[in-house]
mmCIF file of C-alpha atoms in Angstrom:
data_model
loop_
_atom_site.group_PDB
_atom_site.id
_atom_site.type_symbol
_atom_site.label_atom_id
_atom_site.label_comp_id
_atom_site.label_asym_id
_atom_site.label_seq_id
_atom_site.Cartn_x
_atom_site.Cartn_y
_atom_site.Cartn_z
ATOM 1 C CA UNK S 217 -34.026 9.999 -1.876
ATOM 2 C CA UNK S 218 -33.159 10.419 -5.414
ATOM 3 C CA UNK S 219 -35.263 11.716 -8.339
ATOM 4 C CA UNK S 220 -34.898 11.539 -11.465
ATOM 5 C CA UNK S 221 -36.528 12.221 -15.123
ATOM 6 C CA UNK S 222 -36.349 9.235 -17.895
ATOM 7 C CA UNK S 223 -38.257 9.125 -21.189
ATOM 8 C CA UNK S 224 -39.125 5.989 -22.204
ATOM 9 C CA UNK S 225 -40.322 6.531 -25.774
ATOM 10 C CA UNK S 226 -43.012 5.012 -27.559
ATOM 11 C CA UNK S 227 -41.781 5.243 -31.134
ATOM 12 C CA UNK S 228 -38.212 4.700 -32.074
ATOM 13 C CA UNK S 229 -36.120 7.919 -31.364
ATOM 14 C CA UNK S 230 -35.601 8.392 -35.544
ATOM 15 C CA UNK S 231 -39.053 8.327 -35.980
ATOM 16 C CA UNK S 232 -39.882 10.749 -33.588
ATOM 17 C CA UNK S 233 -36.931 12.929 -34.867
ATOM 18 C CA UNK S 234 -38.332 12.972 -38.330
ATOM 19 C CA UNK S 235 -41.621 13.919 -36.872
ATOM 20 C CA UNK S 236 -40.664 16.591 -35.030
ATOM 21 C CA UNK S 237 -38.131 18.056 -38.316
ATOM 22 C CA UNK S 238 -41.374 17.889 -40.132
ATOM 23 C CA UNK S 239 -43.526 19.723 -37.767
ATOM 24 C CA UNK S 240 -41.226 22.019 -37.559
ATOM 25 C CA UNK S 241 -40.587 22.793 -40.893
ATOM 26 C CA UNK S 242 -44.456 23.079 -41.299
ATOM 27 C CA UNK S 243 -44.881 25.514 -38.678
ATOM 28 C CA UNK S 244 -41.426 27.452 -39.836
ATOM 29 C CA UNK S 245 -43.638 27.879 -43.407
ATOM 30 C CA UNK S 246 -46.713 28.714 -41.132
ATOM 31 C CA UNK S 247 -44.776 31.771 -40.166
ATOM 32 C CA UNK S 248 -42.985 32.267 -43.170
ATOM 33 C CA UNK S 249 -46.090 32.900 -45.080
ATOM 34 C CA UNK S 250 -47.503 35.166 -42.231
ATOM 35 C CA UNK S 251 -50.283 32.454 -41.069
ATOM 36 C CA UNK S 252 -52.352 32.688 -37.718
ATOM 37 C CA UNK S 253 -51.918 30.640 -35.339
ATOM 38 C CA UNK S 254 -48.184 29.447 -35.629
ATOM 39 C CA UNK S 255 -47.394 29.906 -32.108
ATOM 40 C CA UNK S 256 -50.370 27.290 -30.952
ATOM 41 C CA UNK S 257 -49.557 25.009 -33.778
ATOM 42 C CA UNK S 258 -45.818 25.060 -32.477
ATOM 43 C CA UNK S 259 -46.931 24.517 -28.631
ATOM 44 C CA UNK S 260 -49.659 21.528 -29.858
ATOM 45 C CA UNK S 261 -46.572 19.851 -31.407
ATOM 46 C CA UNK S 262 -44.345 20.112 -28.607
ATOM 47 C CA UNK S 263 -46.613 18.998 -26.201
ATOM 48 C CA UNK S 264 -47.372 15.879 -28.535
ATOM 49 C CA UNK S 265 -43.652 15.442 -28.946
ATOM 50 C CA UNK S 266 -43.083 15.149 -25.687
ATOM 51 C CA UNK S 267 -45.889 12.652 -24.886
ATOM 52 C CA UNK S 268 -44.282 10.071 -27.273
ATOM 53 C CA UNK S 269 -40.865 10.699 -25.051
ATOM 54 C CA UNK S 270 -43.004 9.506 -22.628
ATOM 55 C CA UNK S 271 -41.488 10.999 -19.599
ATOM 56 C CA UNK S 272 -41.382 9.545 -16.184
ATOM 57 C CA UNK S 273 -40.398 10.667 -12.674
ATOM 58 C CA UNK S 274 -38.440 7.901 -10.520
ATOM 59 C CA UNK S 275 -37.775 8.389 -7.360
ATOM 60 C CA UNK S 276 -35.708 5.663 -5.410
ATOM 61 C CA UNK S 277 -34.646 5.525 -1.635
ATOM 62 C CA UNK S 278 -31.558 3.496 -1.378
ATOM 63 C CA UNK S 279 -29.747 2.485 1.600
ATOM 64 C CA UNK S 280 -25.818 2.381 1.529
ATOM 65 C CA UNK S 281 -24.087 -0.695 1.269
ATOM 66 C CA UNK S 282 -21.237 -0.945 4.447
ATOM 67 C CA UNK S 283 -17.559 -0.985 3.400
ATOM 68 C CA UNK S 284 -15.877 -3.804 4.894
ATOM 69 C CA UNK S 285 -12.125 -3.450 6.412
ATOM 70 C CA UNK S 286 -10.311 -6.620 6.967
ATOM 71 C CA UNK S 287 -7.786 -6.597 9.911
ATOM 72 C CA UNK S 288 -5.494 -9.962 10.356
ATOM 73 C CA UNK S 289 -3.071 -10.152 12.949
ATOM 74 C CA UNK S 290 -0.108 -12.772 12.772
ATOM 75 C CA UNK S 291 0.255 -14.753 15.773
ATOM 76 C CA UNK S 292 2.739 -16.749 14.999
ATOM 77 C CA UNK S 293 5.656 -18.422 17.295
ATOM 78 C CA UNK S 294 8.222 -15.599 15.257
ATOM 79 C CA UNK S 295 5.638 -12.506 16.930
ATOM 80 C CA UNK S 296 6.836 -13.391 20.146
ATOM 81 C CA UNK S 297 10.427 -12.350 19.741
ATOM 82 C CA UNK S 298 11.374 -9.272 21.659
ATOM 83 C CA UNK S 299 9.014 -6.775 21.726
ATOM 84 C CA UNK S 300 6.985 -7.927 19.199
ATOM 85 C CA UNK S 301 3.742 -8.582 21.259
ATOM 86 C CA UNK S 302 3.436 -5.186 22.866
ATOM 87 C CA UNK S 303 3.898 -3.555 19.412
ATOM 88 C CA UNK S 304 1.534 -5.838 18.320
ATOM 89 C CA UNK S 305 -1.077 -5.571 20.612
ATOM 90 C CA UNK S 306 -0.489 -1.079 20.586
ATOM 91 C CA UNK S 307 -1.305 -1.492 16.876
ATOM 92 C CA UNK S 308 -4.494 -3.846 16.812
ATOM 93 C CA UNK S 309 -6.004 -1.530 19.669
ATOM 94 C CA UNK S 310 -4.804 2.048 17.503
ATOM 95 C CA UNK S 311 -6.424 0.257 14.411
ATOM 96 C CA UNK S 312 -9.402 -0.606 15.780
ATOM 97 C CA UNK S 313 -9.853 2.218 17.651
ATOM 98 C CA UNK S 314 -9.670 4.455 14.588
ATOM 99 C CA UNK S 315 -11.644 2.322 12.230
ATOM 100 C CA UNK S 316 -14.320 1.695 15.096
ATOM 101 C CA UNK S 317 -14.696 5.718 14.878
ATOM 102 C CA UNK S 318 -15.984 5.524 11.233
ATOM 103 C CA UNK S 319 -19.495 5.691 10.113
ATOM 104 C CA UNK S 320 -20.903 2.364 7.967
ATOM 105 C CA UNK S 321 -17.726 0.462 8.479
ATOM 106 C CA UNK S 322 -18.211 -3.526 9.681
ATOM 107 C CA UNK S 323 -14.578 -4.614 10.858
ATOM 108 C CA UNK S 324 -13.802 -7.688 9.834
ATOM 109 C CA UNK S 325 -11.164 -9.173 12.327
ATOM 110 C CA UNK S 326 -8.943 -12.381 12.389
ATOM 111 C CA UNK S 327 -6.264 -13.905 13.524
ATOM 112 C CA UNK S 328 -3.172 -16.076 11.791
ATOM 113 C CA UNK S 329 -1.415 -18.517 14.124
ATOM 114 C CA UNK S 330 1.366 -21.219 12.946
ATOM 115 C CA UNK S 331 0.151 -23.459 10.638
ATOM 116 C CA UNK S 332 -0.674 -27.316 11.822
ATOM 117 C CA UNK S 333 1.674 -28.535 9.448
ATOM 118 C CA UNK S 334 4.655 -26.177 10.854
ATOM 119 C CA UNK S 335 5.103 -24.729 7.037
ATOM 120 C CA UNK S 336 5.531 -21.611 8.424
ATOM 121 C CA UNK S 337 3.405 -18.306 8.525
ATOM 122 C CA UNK S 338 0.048 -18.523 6.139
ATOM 123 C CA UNK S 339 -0.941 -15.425 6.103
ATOM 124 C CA UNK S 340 -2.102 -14.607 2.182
ATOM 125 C CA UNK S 341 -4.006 -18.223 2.462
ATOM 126 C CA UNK S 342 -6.334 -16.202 5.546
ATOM 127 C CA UNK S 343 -6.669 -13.167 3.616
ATOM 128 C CA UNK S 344 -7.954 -15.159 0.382
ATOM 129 C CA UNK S 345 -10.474 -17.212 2.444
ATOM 130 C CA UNK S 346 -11.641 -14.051 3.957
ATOM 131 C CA UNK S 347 -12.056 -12.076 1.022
ATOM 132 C CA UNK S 348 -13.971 -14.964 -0.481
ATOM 133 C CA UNK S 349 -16.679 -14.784 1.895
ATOM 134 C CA UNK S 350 -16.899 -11.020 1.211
ATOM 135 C CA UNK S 351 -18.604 -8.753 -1.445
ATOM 136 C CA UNK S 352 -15.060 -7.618 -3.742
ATOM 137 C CA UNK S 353 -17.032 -4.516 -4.465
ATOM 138 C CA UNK S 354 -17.515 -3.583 -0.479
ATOM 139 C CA UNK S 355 -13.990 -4.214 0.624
ATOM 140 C CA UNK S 356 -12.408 -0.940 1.052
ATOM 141 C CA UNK S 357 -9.134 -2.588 2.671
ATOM 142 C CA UNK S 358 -6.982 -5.578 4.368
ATOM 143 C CA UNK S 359 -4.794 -4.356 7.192
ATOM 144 C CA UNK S 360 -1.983 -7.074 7.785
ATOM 145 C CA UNK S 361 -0.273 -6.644 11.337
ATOM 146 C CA UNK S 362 2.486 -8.960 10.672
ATOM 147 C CA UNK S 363 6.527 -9.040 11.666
ATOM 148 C CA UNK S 364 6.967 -9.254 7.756
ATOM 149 C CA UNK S 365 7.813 -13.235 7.930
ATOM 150 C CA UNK S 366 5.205 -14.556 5.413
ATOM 151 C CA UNK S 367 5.681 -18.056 3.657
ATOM 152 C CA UNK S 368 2.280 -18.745 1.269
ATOM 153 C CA UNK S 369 3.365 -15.336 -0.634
ATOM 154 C CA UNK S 370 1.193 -15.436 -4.126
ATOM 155 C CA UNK S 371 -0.601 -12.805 -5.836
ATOM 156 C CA UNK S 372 -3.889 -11.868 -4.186
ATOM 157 C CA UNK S 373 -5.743 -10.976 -7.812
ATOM 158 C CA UNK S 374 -9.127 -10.945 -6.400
ATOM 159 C CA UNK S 375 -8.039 -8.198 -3.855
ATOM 160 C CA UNK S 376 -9.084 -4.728 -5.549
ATOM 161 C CA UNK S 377 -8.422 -2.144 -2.161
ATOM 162 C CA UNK S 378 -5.334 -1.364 -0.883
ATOM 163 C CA UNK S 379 -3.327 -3.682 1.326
ATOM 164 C CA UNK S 380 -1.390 -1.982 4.160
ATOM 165 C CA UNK S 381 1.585 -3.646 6.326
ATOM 166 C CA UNK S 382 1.559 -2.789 10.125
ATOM 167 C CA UNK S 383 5.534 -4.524 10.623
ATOM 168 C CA UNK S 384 6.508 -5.228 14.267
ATOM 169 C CA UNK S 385 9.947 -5.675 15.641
ATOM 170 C CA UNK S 386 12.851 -3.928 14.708
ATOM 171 C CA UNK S 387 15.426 -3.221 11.261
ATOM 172 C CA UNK S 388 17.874 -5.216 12.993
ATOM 173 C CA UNK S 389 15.977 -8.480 14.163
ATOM 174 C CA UNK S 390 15.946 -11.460 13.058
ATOM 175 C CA UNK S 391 13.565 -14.480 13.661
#
C-alpha cells in the first residue's frame, strides 16, 4: 500500500503566496513593535494557509503488472543438421527452467517452423506478431533459440527489451 500527501489548492498558488508574504510581514511588525499575541496570530495564519493547500492523504493498493518473456524456438528443416536438435532441445529446457523459477513472470512460448512458401526461416515475422499481441511496456525480453539462419531480417522498432541469441550448431557448419 502506498500513501501519500497532495495539496490540491483552492486559490491559485500566487495568490496564496502573496497571502501568506503579507501575513507574514504583518505578524513580523506584530513583533517588531513588541505586540501580544504574535505567536497565536502566526499559528492562526498557518493553520489557514494550510487549509487553502488543501491537503489530502491517498492511499492506493496496486497490484504489479507481470513482465512477459518471449521464447521462440526455430524449427526449421536447417535445425536438424548435426547436433542441432539436442542443443536445441538442452537450451529450451535450461531457459525455461530458469525463467519458470522467477516470481511474476508469464512465459510466452512459440515455435518457428519452415515457412509454407519455402522462403526460408521467418523468424523476425513471429517475433513481430507476438509482440503485437503484447503490452510493449511489460515485455522484459525475446529469447531467440535459432542456428543463426534467419531470412525476414528487418528492424524490430517496436521491440524496447533486449533480444538475446541462443545459436545451435557449431563455428564450422554449414546448412
Amino acid at each position: 500500500m502506498i500513501t501519500d500527501l497532495t495539496f490540491d489548492p483552492l486559490i491559485p498558488l500566487s495568490f496564496w503566496m502573496g497571502l501568506a508574504a503579507v501575513g507574514v510581514c504583518a505578524i513580523g511588525l506584530s513583533f517588531a513593535k513588541g505586540l501580544q499575541g504574535w505567536a497565536w496570530r502566526f499559528l492562526a495564519l498557518t493553520v489557514l494557509l494550510l487549509a487553502l493547500l488543501q491537503p489530502s492523504v491517498v492511499r492506493e493498493e496496486r497490484n504489479d503488472l507481470e513482465d512477459i518473456v518471449l521464447v521462440i524456438t526455430d524449427e526449421t528443416r536447417s535445425q536438424s543438421i548435426g547436433e542441432r536438435p539436442v542443443q536445441t532441445a538442452e537450451a529450451e529446457q535450461r531457459i525455461m527452467a530458469l525463467l519458470s523459477a522467477e516470481p511474476n513472470l508469464r512465459i510466452r512460448q512459440a515455435r518457428v517452423t519452415d515457412a509454407d512458401d519455402n522462403r526460408g526461416t521467418r523468424l523476425i515475422s513471429e517475433v513481430e506478431a507476438l509482440l503485437a499481441e503484447e503490452p510493449a511496456d511489460q515485455i522484459s525480453g525475446v529469447i531467440l533459440i535459432t542456428d543463426g539462419e534467419v531470412h525476414d531480417i528487418a528492424p524490430l522498432d517496436s521491440l524496447t527489451a533486449p533480444l538475446h541469441v541462443m545459436l545451435s550448431g557449431d563455428k564450422q557448419g554449414y546448412d
